[in-house]
Short mmCIF file of C-alpha atoms in Angstrom, two decimals:
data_model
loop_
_atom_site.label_atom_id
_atom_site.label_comp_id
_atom_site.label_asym_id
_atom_site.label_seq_id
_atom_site.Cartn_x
_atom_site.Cartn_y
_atom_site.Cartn_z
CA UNK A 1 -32.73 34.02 52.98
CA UNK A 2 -35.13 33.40 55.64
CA UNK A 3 -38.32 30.92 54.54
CA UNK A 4 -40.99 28.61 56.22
CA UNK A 5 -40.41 25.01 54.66
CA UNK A 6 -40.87 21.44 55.47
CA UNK A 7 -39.21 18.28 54.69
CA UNK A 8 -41.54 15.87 55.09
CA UNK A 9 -45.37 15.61 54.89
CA UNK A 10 -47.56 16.00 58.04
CA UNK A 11 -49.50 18.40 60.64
CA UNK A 12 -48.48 22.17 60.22
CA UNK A 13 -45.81 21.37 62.93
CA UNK A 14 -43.78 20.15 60.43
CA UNK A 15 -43.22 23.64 59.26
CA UNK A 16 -39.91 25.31 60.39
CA UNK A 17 -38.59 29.04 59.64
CA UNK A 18 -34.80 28.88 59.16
CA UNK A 19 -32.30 29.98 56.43
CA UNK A 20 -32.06 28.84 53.31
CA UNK A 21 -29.75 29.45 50.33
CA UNK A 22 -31.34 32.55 47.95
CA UNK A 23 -32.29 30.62 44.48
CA UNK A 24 -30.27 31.70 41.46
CA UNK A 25 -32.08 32.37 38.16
CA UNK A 26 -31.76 30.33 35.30
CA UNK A 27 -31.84 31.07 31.80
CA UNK A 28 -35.83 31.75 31.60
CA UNK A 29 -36.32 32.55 35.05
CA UNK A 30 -36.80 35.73 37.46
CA UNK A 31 -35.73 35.86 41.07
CA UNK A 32 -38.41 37.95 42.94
CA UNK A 33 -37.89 40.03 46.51
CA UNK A 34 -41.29 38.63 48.11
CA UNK A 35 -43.01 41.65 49.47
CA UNK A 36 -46.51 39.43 49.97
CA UNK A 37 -46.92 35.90 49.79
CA UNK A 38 -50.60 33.79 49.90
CA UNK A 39 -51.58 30.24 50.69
CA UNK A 40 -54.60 28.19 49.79
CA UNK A 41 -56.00 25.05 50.51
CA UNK A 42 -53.81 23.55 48.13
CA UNK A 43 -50.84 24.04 50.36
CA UNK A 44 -52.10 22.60 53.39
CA UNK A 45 -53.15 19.38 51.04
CA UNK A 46 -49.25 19.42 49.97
CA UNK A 47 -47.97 19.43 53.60
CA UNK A 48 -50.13 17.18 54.75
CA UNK A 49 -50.15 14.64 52.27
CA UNK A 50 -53.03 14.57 51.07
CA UNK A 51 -52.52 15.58 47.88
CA UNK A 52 -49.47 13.44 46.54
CA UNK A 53 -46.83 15.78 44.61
CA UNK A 54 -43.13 16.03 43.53
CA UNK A 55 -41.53 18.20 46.08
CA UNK A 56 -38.64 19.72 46.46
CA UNK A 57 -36.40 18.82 50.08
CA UNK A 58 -36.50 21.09 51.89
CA UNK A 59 -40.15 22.14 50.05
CA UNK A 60 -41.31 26.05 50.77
CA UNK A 61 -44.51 26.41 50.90
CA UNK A 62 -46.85 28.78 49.60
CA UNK A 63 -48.23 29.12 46.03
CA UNK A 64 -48.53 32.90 45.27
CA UNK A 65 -46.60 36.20 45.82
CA UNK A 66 -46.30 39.21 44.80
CA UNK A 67 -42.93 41.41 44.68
CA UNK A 68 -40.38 43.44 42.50
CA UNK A 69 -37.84 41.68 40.47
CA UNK A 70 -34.09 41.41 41.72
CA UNK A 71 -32.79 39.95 38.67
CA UNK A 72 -33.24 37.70 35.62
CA UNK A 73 -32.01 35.03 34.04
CA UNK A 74 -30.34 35.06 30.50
CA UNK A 75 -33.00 34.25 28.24
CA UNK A 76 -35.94 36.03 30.41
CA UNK A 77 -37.53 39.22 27.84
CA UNK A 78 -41.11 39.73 29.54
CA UNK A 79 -39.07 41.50 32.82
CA UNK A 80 -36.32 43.73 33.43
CA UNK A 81 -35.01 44.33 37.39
CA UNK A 82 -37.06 46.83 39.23
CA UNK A 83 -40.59 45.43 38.04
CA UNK A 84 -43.51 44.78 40.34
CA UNK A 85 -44.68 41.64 39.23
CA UNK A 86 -47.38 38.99 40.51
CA UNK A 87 -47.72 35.47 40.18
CA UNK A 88 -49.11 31.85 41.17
CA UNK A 89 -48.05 28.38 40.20
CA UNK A 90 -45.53 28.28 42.71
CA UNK A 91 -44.82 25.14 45.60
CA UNK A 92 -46.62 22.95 43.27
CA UNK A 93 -45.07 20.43 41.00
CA UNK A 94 -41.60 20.42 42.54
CA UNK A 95 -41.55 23.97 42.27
CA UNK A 96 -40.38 25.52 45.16
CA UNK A 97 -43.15 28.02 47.15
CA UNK A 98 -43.53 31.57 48.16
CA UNK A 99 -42.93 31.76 51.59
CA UNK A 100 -39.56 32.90 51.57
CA UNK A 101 -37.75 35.85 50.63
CA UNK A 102 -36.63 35.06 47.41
CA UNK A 103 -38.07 33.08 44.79
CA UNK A 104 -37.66 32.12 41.30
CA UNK A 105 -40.10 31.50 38.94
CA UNK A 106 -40.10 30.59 34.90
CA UNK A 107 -41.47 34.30 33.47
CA UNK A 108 -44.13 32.47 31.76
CA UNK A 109 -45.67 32.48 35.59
CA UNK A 110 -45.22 35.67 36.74
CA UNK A 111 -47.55 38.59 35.39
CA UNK A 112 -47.36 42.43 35.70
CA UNK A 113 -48.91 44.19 38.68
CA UNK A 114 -50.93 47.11 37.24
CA UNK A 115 -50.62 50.71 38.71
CA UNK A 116 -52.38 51.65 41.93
CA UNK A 117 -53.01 47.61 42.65
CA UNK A 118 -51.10 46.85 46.07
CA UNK A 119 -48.79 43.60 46.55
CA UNK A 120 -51.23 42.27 48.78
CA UNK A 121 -53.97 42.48 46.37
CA UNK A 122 -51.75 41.50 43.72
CA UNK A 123 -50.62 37.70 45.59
CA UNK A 124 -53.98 37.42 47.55
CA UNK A 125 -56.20 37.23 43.93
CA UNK A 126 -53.67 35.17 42.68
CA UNK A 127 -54.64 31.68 42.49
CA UNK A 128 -58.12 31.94 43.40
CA UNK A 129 -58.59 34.47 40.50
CA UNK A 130 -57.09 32.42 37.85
CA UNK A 131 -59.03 29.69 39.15
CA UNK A 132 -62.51 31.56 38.97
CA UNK A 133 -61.31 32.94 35.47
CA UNK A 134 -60.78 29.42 33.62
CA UNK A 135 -64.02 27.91 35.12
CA UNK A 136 -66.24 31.02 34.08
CA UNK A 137 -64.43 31.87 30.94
CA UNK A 138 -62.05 28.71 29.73
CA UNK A 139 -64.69 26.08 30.78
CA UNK A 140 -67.79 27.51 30.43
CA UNK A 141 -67.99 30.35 28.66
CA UNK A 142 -69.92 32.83 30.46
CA UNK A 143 -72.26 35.02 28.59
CA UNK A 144 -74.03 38.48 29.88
CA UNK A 145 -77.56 38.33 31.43
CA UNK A 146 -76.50 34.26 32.35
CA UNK A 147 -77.37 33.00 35.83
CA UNK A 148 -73.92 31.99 37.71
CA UNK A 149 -74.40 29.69 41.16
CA UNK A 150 -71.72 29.93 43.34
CA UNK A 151 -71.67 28.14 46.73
CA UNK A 152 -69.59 29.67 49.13
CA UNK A 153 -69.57 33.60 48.09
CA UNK A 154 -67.57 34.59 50.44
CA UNK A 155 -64.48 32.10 49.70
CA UNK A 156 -61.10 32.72 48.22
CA UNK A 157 -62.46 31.13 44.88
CA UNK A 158 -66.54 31.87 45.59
CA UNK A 159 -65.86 35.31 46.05
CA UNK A 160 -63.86 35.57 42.81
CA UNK A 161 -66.54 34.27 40.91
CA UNK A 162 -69.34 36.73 41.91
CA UNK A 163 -66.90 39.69 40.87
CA UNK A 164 -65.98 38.06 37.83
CA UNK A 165 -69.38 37.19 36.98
CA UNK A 166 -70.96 40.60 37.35
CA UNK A 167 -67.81 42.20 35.46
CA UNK A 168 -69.17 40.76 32.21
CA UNK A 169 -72.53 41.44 32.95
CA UNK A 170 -74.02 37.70 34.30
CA UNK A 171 -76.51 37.69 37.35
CA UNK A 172 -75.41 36.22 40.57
CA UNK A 173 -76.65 33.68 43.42
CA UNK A 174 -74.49 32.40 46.06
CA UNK A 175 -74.68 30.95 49.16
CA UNK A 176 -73.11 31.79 52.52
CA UNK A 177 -73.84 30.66 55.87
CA UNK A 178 -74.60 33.95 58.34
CA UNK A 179 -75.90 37.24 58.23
CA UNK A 180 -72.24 38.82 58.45
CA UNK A 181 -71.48 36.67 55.53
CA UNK A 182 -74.58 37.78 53.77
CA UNK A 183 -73.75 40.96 53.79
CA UNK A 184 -70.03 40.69 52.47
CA UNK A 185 -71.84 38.33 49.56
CA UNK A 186 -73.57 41.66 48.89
CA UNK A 187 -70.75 44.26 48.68
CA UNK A 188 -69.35 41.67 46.53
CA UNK A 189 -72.31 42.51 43.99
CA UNK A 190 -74.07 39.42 44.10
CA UNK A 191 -77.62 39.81 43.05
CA UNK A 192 -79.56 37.23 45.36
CA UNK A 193 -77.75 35.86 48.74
CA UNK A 194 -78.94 32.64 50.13
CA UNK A 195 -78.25 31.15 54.01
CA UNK A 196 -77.70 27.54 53.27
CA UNK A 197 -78.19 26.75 56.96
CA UNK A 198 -81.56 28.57 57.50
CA UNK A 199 -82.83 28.95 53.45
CA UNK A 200 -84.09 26.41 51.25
CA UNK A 201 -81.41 26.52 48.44
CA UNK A 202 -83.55 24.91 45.65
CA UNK A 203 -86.73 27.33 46.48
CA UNK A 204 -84.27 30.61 46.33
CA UNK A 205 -82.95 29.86 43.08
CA UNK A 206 -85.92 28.86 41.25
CA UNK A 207 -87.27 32.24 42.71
CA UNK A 208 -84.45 34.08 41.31
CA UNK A 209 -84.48 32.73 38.40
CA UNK A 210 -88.25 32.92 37.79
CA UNK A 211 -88.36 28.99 37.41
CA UNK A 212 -85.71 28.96 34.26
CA UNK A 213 -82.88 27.24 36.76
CA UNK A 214 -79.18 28.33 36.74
CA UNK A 215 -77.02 28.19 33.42
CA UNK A 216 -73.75 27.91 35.40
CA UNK A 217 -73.26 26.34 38.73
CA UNK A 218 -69.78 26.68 40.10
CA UNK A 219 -69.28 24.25 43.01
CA UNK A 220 -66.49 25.48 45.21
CA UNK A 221 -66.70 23.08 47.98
CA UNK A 222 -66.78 18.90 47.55
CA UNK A 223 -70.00 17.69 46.36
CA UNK A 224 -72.05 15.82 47.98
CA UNK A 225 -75.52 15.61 46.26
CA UNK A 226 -75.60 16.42 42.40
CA UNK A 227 -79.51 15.77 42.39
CA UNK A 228 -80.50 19.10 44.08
CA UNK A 229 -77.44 20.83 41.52
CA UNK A 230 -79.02 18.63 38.55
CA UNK A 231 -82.98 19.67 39.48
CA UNK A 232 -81.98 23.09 39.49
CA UNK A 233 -79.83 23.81 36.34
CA UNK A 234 -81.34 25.50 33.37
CA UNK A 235 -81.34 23.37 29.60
CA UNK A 236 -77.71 22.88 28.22
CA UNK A 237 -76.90 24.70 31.61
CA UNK A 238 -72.68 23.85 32.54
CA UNK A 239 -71.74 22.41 36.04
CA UNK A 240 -68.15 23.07 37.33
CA UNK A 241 -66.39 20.64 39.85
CA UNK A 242 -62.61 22.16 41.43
CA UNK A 243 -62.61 20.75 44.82
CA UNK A 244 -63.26 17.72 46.69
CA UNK A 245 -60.46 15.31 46.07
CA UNK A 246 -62.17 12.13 48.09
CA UNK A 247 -65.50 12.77 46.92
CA UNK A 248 -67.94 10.62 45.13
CA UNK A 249 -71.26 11.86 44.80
CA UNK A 250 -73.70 9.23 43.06
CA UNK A 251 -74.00 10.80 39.58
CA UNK A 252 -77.79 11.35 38.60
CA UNK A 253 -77.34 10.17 34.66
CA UNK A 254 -80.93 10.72 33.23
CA UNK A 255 -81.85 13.96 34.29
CA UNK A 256 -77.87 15.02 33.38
CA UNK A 257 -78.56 13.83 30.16
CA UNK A 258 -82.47 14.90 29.12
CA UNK A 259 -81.11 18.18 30.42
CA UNK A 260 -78.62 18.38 27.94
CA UNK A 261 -76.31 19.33 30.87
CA UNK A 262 -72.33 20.03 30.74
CA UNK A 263 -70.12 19.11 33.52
CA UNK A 264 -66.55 20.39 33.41
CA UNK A 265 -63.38 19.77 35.84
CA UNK A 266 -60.33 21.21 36.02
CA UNK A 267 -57.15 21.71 38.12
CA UNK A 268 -55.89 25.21 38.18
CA UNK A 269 -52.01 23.79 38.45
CA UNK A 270 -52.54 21.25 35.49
CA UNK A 271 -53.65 24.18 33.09
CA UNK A 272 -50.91 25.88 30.52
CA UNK A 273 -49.10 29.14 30.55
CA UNK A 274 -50.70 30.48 28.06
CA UNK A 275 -54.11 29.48 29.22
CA UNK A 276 -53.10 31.40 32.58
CA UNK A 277 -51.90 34.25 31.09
CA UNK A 278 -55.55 35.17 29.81
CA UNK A 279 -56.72 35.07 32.85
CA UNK A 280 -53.80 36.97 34.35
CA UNK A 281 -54.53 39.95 31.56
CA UNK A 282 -58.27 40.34 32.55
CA UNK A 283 -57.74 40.31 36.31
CA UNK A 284 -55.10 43.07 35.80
CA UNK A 285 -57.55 45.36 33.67
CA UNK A 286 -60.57 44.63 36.65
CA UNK A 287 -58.21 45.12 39.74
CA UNK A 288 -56.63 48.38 38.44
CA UNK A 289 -60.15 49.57 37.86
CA UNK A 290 -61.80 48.81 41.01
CA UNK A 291 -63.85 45.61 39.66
CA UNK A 292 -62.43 43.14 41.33
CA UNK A 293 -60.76 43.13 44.48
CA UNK A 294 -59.46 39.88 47.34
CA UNK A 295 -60.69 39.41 50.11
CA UNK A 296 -57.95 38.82 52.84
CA UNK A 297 -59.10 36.95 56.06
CA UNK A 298 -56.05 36.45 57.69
CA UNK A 299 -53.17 38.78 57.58
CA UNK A 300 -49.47 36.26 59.56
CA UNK A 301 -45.51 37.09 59.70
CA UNK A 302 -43.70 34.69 57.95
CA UNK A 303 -42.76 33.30 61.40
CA UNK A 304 -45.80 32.53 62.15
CA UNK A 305 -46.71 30.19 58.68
CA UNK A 306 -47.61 27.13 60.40
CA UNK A 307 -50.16 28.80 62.43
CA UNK A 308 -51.14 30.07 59.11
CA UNK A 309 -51.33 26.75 57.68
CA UNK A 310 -53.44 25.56 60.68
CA UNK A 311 -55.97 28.37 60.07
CA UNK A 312 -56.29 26.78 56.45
CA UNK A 313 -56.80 23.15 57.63
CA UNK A 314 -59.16 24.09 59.96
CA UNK A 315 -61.31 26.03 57.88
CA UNK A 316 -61.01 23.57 54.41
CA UNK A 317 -60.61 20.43 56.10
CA UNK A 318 -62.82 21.01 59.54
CA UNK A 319 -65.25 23.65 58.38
CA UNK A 320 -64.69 25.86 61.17
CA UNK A 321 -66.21 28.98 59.24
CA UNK A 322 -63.55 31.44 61.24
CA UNK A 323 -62.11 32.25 57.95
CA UNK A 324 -64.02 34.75 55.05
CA UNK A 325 -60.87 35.04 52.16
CA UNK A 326 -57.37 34.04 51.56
CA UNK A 327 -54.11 33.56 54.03
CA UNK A 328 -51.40 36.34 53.46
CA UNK A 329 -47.81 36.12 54.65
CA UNK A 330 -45.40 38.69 55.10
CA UNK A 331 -41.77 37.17 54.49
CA UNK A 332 -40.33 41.12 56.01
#
């Protein structure tokens, strides 16, 4: 099978396209024809070191896909051959990625893709969908009518979060940084959009809020001053950290604590199955319905994965802004 992979850690030159051997399932496992595969910042951390992991040599890369089963193992009941299925959870944790062909994947990681949702919706929502899911749902428990801060609204993850948010009825701030941006933020159904480069943040959101401050803030970028994020949050109001491996923002303890504030963490790959599937279920329902939907920034052949990958550094690691969405790869 054809598949972009590397075998050592470095700039996306180290990613070649070649052959490799097509994966056999095991006992639990499916082996999936790749119709769409995603990648996310993750990936480019993986490939360029800087975010130490067990992989696989050669490693593919690429942590989502979407596709229709070719076969299963022995032991696999969730999937039959012939089934369009979805997953994430893949090129992480020695697990070999998505940008191939072929891949197998445990069933345990792989969900259904509901009627009338494409393949590219399917792998582009993947991880940054689960990911908004367990911070608004598993970590803080969202609640109608709440106020949700989001910066970056227009992000693979940011722009999960305003859909998500709204789905169960929770009101919606996020920041962007243009007009174009803005206006996506919008379509997106968040109810006030703020231009972090030309807007003073704090002012907006006490606006919005009529002075009561933000019940949860969902930082998708690496923090760099939790003072402003502190001043702003409501009583007992939950903070959520995802990103931002290197940073360390001074931590402002007395206000944290007179607030009665929560601050939760998480890493999407350390969660479980079964926490996943959850998410999994509830994205299916909202996509099939129209609720939620991925934004796709980039659309590259699978040849043409390391320029992918560059895109991604660029925009996570340089802040280039050229990039509104996830990274899609088409292994045909």
């Amino acid at each position: 099978m054809k598949a972009a992979f590397f075998e050592t850690t470095g700039t996306p030159e180290v990613i070649r396209v070649g052959d490799l051997p097509t994966p056999q399932p095991k006992e639990s496992e499916i082996l999936v024809r790749v119709t769409v595969a995603a990648i996310n910042p993750l990936d480019a951390y993986i490939r360029g070191g800087l975010a130490p992991m067990p992989f696989p040599k050669p490693a593919i890369t690429g942590t989502d896909f979407a596709g229709v089963v070719e076969a299963v193992g022995s032991g696999v009941t969730r999937f039959k051959a012939g089934a369009r299925v979805w997953g994430s959870n893949q090129g992480v944790l020695g697990r070999q990625g998505t940008c191939a062909e072929f891949v197998c994947t445990d069933e345990k990681w792989a969900y259904p893709t509901a009627e009338g949702v494409s393949d590219e919706q399917a792998a582009a929502a993947a991880l940054t969908g689960i990911t908004a899911h367990l911070g608004l749902f598993h970590r803080t428990k969202l609640q109608a009518k709440e106020f949700v801060f989001v910066n970056g609204g227009t992000g693979g993850v940011g722009s999960m979060v305003i859909q998500m948010a709204k789905a169960v009825g929770a009101r919606v701030i996020c920041t962007v940084g243009s007009d174009e941006k803005m206006a996506l933020a919008r379509e997106l159904g968040a109810d006030w959009v703020v231009n972090y480069k030309t807007e003073d943040v704090g002012a907006r959101v006490k606006d919005a809020t009529g002075g009561a401050g933000v019940d949860v803030w969902f930082e998708t970028v690496p923090p760099t001053d939790l003072d402003k994020t502190v001043e702003i949050m409501a009583p007992r109001g939950r903070i959520v950290v995802m990103a931002g491996r290197a940073a360390r923002p001074v931590f402002p303890n007395g206000p944290f604590y007179v607030k009665g504030l929560s601050l939760f963490g998480f890493a999407m790959f350390n969660m479980t199955a079964a926490e996943q599937q959850v998410c999994a279920d509830d994205m299916g329902r909202w996509m099939a319905k129209g609720a939620v939907k991925a934004l796709v920034g980039a659309r590259f052949p699978l040849a043409e994965t390391a320029q992918a990958h560059q895109l991604q550094e660029d925009n996570t690691i340089r802040k280039a802004g050229t990039l509104s969405g996830k990274i899609v790869i088409s292994p045909t």
